[in-house]
Tab-separated table of C-alpha atoms and ligand atoms in Angstrom:
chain	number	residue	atom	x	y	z
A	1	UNK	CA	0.000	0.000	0.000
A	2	UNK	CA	2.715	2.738	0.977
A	3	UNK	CA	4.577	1.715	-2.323
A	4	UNK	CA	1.219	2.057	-4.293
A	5	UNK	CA	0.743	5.953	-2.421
A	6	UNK	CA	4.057	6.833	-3.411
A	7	UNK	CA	3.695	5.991	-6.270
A	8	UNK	CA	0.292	7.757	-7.379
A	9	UNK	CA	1.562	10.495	-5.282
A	10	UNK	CA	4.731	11.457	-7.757
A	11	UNK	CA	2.371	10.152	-10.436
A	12	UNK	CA	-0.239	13.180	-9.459
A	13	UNK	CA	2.438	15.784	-8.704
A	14	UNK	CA	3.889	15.404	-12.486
A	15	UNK	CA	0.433	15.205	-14.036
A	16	UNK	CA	-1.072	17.842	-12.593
A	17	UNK	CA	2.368	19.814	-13.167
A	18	UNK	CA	2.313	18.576	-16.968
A	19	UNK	CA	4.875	16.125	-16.761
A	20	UNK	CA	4.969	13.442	-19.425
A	21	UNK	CA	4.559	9.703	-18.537
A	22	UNK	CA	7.995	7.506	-18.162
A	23	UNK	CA	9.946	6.765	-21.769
A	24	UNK	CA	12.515	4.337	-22.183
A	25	UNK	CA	14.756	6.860	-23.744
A	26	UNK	CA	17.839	7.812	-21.979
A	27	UNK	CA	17.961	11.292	-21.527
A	28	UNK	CA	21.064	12.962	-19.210
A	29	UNK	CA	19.933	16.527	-17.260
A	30	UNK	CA	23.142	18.292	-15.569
A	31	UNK	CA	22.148	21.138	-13.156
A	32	UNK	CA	25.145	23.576	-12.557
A	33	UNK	CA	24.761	25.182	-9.298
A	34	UNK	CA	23.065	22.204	-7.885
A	35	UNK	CA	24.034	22.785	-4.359
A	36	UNK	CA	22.512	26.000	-4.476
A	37	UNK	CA	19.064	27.437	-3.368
A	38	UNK	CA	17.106	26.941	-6.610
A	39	UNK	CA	19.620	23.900	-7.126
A	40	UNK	CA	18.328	21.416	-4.456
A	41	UNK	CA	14.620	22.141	-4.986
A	42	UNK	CA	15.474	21.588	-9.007
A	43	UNK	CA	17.339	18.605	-8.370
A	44	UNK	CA	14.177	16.919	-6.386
A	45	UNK	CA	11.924	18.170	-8.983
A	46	UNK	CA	14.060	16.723	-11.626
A	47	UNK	CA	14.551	13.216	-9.956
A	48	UNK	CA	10.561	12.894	-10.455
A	49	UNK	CA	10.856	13.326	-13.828
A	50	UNK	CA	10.249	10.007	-15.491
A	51	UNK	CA	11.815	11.151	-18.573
A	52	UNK	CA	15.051	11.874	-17.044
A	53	UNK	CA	17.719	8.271	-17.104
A	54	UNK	CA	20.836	10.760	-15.665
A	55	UNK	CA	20.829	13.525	-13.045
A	56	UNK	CA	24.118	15.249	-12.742
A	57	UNK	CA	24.376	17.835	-10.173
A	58	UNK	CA	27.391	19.902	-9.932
A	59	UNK	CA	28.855	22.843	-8.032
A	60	UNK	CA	31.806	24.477	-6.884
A	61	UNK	CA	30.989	22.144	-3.701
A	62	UNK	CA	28.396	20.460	-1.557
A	63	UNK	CA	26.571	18.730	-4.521
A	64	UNK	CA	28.190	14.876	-3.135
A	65	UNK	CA	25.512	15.317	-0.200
A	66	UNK	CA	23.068	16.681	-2.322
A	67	UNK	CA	23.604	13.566	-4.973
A	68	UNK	CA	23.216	11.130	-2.441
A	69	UNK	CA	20.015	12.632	-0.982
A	70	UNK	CA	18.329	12.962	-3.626
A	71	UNK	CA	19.362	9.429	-5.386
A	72	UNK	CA	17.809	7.943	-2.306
A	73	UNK	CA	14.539	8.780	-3.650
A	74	UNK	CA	13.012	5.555	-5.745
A	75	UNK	CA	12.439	6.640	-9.359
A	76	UNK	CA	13.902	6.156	-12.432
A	77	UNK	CA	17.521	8.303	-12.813
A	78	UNK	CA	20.794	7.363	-11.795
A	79	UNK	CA	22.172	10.999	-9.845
A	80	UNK	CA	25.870	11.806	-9.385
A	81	UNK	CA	27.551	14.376	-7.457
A	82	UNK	CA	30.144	16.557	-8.975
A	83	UNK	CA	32.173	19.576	-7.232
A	84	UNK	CA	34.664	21.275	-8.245
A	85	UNK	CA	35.948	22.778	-11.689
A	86	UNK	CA	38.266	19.437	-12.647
A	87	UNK	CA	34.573	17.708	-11.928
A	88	UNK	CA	32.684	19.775	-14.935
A	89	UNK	CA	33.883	17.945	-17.910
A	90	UNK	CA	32.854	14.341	-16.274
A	91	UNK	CA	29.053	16.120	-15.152
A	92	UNK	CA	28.589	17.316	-18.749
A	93	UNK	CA	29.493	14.627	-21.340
A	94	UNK	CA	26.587	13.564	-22.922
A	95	UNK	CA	24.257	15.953	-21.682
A	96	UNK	CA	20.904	16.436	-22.949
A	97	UNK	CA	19.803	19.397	-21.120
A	98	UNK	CA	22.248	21.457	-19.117
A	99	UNK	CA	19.875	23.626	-16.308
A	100	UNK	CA	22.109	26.644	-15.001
A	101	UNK	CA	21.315	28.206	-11.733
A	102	UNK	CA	24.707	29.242	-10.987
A	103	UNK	CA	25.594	32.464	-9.744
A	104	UNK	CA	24.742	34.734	-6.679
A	105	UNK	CA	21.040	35.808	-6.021
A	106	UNK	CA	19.722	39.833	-5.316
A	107	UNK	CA	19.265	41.186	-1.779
A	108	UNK	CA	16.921	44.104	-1.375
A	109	UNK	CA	17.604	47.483	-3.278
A	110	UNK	CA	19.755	45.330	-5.902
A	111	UNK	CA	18.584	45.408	-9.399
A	112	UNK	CA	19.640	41.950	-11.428
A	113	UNK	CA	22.117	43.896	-13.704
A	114	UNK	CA	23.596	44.522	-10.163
A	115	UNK	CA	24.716	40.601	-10.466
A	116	UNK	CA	26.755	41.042	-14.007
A	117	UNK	CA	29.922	41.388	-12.494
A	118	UNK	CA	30.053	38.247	-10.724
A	119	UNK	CA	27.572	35.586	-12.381
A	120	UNK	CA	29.002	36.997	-16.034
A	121	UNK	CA	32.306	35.429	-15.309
A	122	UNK	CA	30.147	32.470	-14.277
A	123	UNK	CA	27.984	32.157	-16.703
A	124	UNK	CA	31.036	32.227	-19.144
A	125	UNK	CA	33.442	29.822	-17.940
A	126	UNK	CA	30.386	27.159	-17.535
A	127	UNK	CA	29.384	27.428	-21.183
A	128	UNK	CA	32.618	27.425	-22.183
A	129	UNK	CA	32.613	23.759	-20.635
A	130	UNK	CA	29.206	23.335	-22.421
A	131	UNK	CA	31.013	23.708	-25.603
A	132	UNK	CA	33.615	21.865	-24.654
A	133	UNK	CA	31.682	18.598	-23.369
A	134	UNK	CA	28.276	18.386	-24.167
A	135	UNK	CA	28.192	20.870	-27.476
A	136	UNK	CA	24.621	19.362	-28.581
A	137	UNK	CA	22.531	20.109	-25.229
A	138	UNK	CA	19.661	22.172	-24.860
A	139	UNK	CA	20.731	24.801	-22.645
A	140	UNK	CA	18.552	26.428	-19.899
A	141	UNK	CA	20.038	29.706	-18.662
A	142	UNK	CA	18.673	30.676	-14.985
A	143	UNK	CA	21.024	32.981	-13.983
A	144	UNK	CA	20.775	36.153	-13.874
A	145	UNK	CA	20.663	38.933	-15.405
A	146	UNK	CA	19.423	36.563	-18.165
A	147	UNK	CA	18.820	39.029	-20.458
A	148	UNK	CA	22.477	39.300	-20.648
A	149	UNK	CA	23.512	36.141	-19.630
A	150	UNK	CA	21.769	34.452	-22.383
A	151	UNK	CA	23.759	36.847	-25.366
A	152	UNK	CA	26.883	35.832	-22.833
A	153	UNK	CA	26.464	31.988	-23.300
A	154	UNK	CA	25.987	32.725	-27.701
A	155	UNK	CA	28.731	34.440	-27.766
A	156	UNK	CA	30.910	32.381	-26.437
A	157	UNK	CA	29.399	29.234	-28.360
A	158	UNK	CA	29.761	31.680	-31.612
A	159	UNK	CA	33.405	31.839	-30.212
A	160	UNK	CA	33.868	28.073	-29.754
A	161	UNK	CA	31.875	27.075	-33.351
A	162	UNK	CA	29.182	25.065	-31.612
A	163	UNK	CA	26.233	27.774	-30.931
A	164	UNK	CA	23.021	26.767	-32.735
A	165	UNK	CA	20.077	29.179	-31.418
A	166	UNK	CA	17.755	26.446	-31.614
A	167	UNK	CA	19.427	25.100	-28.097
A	168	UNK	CA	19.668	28.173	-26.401
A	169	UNK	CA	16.898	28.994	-23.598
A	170	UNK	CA	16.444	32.135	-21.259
A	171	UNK	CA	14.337	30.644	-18.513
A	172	UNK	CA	11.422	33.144	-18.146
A	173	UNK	CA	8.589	30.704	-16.982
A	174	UNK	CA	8.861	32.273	-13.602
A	175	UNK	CA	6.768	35.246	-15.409
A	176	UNK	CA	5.006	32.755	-16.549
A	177	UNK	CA	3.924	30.632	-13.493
A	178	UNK	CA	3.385	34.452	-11.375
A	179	UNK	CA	1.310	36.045	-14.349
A	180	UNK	CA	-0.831	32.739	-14.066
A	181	UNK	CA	-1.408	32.880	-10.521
A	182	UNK	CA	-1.736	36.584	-10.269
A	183	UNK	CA	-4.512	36.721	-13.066
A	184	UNK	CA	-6.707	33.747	-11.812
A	185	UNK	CA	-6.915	35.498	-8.364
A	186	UNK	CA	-8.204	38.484	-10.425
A	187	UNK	CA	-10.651	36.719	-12.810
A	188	UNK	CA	-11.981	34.666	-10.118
A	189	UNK	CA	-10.616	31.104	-12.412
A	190	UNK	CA	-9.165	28.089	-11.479
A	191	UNK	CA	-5.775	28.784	-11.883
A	192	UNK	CA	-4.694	25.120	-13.480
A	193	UNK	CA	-6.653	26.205	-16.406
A	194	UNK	CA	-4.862	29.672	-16.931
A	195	UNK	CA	-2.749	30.425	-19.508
A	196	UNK	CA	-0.793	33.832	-19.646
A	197	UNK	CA	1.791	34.633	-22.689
A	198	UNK	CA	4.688	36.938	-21.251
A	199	UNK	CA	7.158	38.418	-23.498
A	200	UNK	CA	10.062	40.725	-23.776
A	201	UNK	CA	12.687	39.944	-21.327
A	202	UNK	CA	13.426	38.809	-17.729
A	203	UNK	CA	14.106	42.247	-15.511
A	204	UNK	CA	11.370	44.805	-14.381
A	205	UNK	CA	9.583	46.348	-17.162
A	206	UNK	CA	10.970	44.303	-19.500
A	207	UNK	CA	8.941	41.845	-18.457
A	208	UNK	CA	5.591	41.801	-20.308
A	209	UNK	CA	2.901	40.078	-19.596
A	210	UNK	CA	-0.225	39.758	-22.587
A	211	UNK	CA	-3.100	39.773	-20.007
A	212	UNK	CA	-5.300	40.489	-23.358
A	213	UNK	CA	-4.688	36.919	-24.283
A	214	UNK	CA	-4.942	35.128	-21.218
A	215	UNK	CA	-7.043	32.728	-21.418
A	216	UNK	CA	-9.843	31.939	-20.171
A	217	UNK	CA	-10.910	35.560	-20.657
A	218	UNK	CA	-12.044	37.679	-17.825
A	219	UNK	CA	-13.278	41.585	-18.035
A	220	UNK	CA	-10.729	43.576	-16.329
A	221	UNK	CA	-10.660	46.978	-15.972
A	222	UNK	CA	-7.552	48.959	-17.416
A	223	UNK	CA	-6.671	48.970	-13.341
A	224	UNK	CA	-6.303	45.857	-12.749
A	225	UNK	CA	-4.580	45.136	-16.045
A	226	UNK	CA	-1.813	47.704	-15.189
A	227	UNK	CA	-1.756	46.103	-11.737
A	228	UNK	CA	-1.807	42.821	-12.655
A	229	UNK	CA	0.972	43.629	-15.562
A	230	UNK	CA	3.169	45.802	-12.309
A	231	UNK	CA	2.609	42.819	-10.043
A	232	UNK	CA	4.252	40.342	-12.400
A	233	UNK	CA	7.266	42.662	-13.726
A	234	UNK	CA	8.145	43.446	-9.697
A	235	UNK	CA	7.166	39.926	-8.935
A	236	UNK	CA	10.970	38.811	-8.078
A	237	UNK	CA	11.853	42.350	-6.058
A	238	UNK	CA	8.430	41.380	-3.767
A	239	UNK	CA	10.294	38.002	-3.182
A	240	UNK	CA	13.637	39.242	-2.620
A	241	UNK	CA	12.166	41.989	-0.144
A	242	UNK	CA	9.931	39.156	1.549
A	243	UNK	CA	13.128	37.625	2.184
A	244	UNK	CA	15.106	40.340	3.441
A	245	UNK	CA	18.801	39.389	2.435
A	246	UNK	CA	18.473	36.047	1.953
A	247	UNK	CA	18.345	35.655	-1.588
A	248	UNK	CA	15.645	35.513	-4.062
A	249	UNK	CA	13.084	33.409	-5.007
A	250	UNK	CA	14.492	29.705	-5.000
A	251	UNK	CA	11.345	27.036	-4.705
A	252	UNK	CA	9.087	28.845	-7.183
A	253	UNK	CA	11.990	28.939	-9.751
A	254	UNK	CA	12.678	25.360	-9.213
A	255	UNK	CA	9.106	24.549	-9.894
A	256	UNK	CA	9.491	26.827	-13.412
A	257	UNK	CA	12.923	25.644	-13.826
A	258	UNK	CA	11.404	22.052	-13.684
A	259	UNK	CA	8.409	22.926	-16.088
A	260	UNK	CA	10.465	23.770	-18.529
A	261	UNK	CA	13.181	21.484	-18.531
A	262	UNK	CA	10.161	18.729	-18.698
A	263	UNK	CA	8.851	21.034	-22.291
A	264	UNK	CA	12.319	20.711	-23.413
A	265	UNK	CA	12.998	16.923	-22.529
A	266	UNK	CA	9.589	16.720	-24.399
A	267	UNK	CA	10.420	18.535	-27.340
A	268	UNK	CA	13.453	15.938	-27.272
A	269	UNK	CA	11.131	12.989	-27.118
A	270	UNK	CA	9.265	13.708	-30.164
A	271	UNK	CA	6.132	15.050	-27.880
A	272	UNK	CA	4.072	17.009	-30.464
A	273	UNK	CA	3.173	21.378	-29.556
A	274	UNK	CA	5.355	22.009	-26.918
A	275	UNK	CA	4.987	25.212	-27.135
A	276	UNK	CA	6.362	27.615	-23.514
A	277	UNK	CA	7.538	31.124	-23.219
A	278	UNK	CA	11.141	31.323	-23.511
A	279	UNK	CA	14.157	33.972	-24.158
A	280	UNK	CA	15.743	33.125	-27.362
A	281	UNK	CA	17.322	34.522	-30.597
A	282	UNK	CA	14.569	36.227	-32.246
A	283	UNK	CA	13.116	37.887	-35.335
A	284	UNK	CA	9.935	39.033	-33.361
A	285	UNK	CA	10.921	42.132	-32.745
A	286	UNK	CA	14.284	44.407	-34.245
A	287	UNK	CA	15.997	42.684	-31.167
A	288	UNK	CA	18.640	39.852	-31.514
A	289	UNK	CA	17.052	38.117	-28.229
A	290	UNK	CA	13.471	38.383	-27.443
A	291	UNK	CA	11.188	36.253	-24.911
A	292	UNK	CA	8.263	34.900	-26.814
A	293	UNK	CA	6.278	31.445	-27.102
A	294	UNK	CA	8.734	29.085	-28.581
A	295	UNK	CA	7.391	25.544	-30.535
A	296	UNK	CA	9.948	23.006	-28.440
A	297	UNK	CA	10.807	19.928	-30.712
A	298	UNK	CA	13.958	17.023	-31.367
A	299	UNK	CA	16.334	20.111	-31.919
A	300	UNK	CA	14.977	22.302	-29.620
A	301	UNK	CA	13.123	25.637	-30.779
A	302	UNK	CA	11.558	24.471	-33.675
A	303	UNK	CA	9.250	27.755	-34.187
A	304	UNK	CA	9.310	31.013	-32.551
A	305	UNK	CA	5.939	32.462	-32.329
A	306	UNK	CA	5.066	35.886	-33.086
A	307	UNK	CA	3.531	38.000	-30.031
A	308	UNK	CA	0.200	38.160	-31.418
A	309	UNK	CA	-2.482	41.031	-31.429
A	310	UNK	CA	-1.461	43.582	-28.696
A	311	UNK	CA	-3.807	46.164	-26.959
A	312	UNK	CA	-2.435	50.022	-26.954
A	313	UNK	CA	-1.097	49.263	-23.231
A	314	UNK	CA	0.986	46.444	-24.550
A	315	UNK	CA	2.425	48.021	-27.387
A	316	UNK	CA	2.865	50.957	-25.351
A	317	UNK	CA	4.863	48.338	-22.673
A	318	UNK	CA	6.737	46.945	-25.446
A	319	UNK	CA	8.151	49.976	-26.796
A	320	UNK	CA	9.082	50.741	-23.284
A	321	UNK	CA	11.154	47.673	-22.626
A	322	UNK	CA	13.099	47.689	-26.100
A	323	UNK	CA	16.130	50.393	-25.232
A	324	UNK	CA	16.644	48.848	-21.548
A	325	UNK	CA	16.746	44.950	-23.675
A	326	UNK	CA	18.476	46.444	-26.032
A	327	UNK	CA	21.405	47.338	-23.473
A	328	UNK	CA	21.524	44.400	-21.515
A	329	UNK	CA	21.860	42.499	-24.660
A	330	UNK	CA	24.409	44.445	-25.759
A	331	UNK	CA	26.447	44.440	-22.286
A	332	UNK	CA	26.627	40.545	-22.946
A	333	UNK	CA	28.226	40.193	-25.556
A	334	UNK	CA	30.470	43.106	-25.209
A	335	UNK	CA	31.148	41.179	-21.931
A	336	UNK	CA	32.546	38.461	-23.597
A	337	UNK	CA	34.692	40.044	-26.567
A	338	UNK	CA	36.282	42.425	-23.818
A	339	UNK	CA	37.510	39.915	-21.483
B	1	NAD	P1	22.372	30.507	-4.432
B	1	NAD	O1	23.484	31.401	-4.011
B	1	NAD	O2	21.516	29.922	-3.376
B	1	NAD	O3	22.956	29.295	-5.280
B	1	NAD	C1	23.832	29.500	-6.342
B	1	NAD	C2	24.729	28.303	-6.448
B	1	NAD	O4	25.614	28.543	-7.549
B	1	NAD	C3	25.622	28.081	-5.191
B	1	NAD	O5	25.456	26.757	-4.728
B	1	NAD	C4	27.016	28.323	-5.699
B	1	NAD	O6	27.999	27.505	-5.087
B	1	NAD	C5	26.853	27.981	-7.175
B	1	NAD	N1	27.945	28.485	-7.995
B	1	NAD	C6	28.607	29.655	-7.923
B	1	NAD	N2	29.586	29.690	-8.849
B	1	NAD	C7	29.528	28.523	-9.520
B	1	NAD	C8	30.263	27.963	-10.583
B	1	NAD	N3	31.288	28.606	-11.150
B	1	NAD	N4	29.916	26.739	-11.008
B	1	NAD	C9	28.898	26.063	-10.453
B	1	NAD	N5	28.161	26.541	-9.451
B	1	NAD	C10	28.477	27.751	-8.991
B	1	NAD	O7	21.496	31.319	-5.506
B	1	NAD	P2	20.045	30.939	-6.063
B	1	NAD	O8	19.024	31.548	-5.215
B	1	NAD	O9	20.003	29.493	-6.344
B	1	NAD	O10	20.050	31.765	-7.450
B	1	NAD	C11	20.916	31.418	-8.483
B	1	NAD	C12	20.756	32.353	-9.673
B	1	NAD	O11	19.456	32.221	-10.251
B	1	NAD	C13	20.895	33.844	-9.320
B	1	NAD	O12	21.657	34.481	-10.309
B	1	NAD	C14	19.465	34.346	-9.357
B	1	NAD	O13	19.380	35.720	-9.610
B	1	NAD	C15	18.901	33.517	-10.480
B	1	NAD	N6	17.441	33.423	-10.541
B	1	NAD	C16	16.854	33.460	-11.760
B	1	NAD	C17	15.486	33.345	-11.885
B	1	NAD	C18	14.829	33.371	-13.240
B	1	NAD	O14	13.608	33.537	-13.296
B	1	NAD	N7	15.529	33.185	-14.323
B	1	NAD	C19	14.705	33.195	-10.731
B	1	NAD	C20	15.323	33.152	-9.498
B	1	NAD	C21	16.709	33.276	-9.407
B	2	LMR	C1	12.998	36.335	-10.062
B	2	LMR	O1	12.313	36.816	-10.961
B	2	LMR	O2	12.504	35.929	-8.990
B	2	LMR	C2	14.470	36.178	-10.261
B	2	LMR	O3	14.893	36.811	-11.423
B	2	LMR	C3	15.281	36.570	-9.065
B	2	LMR	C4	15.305	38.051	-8.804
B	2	LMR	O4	16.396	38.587	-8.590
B	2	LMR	O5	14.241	38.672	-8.780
């Protein structure tokens, strides 16, 4: 019987979250900054999903202890600890999907462009081992400021001769998974059947939510819209003020971090319309990198979708966000071809 429960109990958590049902393929997931505060909640989220054969978790150090937690728990993957730079090249080879949650988090009164200095450096020696090791994975970019982060990590594949856009991912579906909640609270709907399109980028107002598409549709005044739309862009700053120096928000990005590691280990598997918001190299807008739904398939972003009809408040929003994108973009890769 307590088999059975356990059973249907990781059985409901995936379905309800989306996840597919088991596969025989092998598929290899290695989470940099595993030890880490979005790390261990990703790494248990990650060791439900059926999908996944390998779980490599890897840090600077503490991820042995976190590896042999975790591979306690009785599902399908094999996990392995890995910390410590010499330790990279063994946790990537033959990676599938590379998560990356590396890098130090906000405290209060810190904007995420206050983090460049550090997780650039970061971000840039890890996908240089990306290149190096496991040149074919998907790549999930967490850290932040990921609207620069994300130009850092093509630039330096560019560099290296292995970048394909198609397998590079800002993680946005934090937006996402907050615009979602926020709304159904609003329109009074259960929130498992809400769907909320958020585009742009992943820092303050260039984070923008298409409450005009959500679906199902609810009549909100021009009010709540702009609150709604405030709430979600400021969404991370109310977590990192909740918290009051102790980082930002960790659990809630491991849930989004698993959602959309599960779309892209679907997309992988031959699951047909996958389709989740995502930062990637775009033609949406005049901008080399724009967040916008993304069709996930076998190479990764197999179509990125346009941004649809906007009201006058979004395209007002959307011309707002472009010059601060614009920057951060461009502070990436200068990042890189200056140091
Ligand atoms: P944390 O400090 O708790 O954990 C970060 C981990 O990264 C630590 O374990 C640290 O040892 C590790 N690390 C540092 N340098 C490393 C390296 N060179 N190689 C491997 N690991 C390394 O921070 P956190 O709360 O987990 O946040 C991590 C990052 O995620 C931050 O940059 C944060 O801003 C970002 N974040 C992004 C989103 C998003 O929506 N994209 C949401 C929340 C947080
Ligand atoms: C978030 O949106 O929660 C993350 O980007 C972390 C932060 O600094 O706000």
């Amino acid at each position: 019987l307590r088999s059975a429960l356990r059973r249907s109990a990781a059985a409901s958590l995936m379905s309800s979250r989306g996840f597919a049902s088991a596969s025989g393929q092998q598929r290899k997931v290695a989470i940099l900054g595993a030890a880490g505060g979005i790390g261990q909640p990703l790494s248990l989220l990650m060791k439900l999903n059926p999908m996944v054969s390998h779980l490599c978790l890897y840090d600077i150090a503490g991820t042995p202890g976190v590896a042999a937690d975790v591979s306690h728990i009785n599902t399908r993957s094999e996990v392995n600890g890995y910390a410590g730079e010499d330790q990279l090249g063994a946790a990537l080879e033959g990676s599938d999907v590379v998560i990356i949650p590396a890098g130090v988090p906000r405290k209060p009164g810190m904007t995420r462009d206050d983090l460049f200095k550090i997780n650039a450096g970061i971000v840039k020696s890890l996908c240089e081992g990306i290149a190096k090791y496991c040149p074919n994975a998907l790549v999930n970019m967490i850290s932040n400021p990921v609207n620069s982060t994300v130009p850092i990590a093509a630039e330096i594949f560019k560099i290296k001769g292995v970048y394909d856009p198609r397998r590079l991912f800002g993680v946005t579906t934090l937006d996402v998974v907050r615009a979602k909640t926020f709304y159904a609270g609003k329109a009074n709907a259960n929130v498992a059947d809400v769907n909320v399109p958020v585009i742009g980028g992943h820092a303050g107002i260039t984070i923008l939510p298409l409450f005009s598409q959500a679906t199902p549709s609810a009549n909100l005044s021009a009010e709540e819209i702009t609150a709604l739309t405030k709430r979600t862009q400021d969404g991370g700053t109310e977590v990192v003020e909740a918290k009051a120096g102790k980082g930002s928000a960790t659990l809630s990005m491991a849930y989004a971090g698993a959602i959309f590691a599960d779309a892209c280990l679907k997309g992988l598997n031959g699951v047909p319309d996958v389709v989740e918001c995502s930062f990637v190299q775009s033609t949406v807008t005049e901008l080399p990198f724009f967040a916008s739904k993304v069709r996930l398939g076998k190479n990764g972003v197999e179509e990125v979708l346009g941004m649809g009809h906007l009201t006058d408040f979004e395209k007002q929003g959307l011309e707002a966000l472009k010059p601060e994108l614009k920057s951060s973009i461009e502070k990436g890769i200068s990042f890189v071809h200056d140091n």
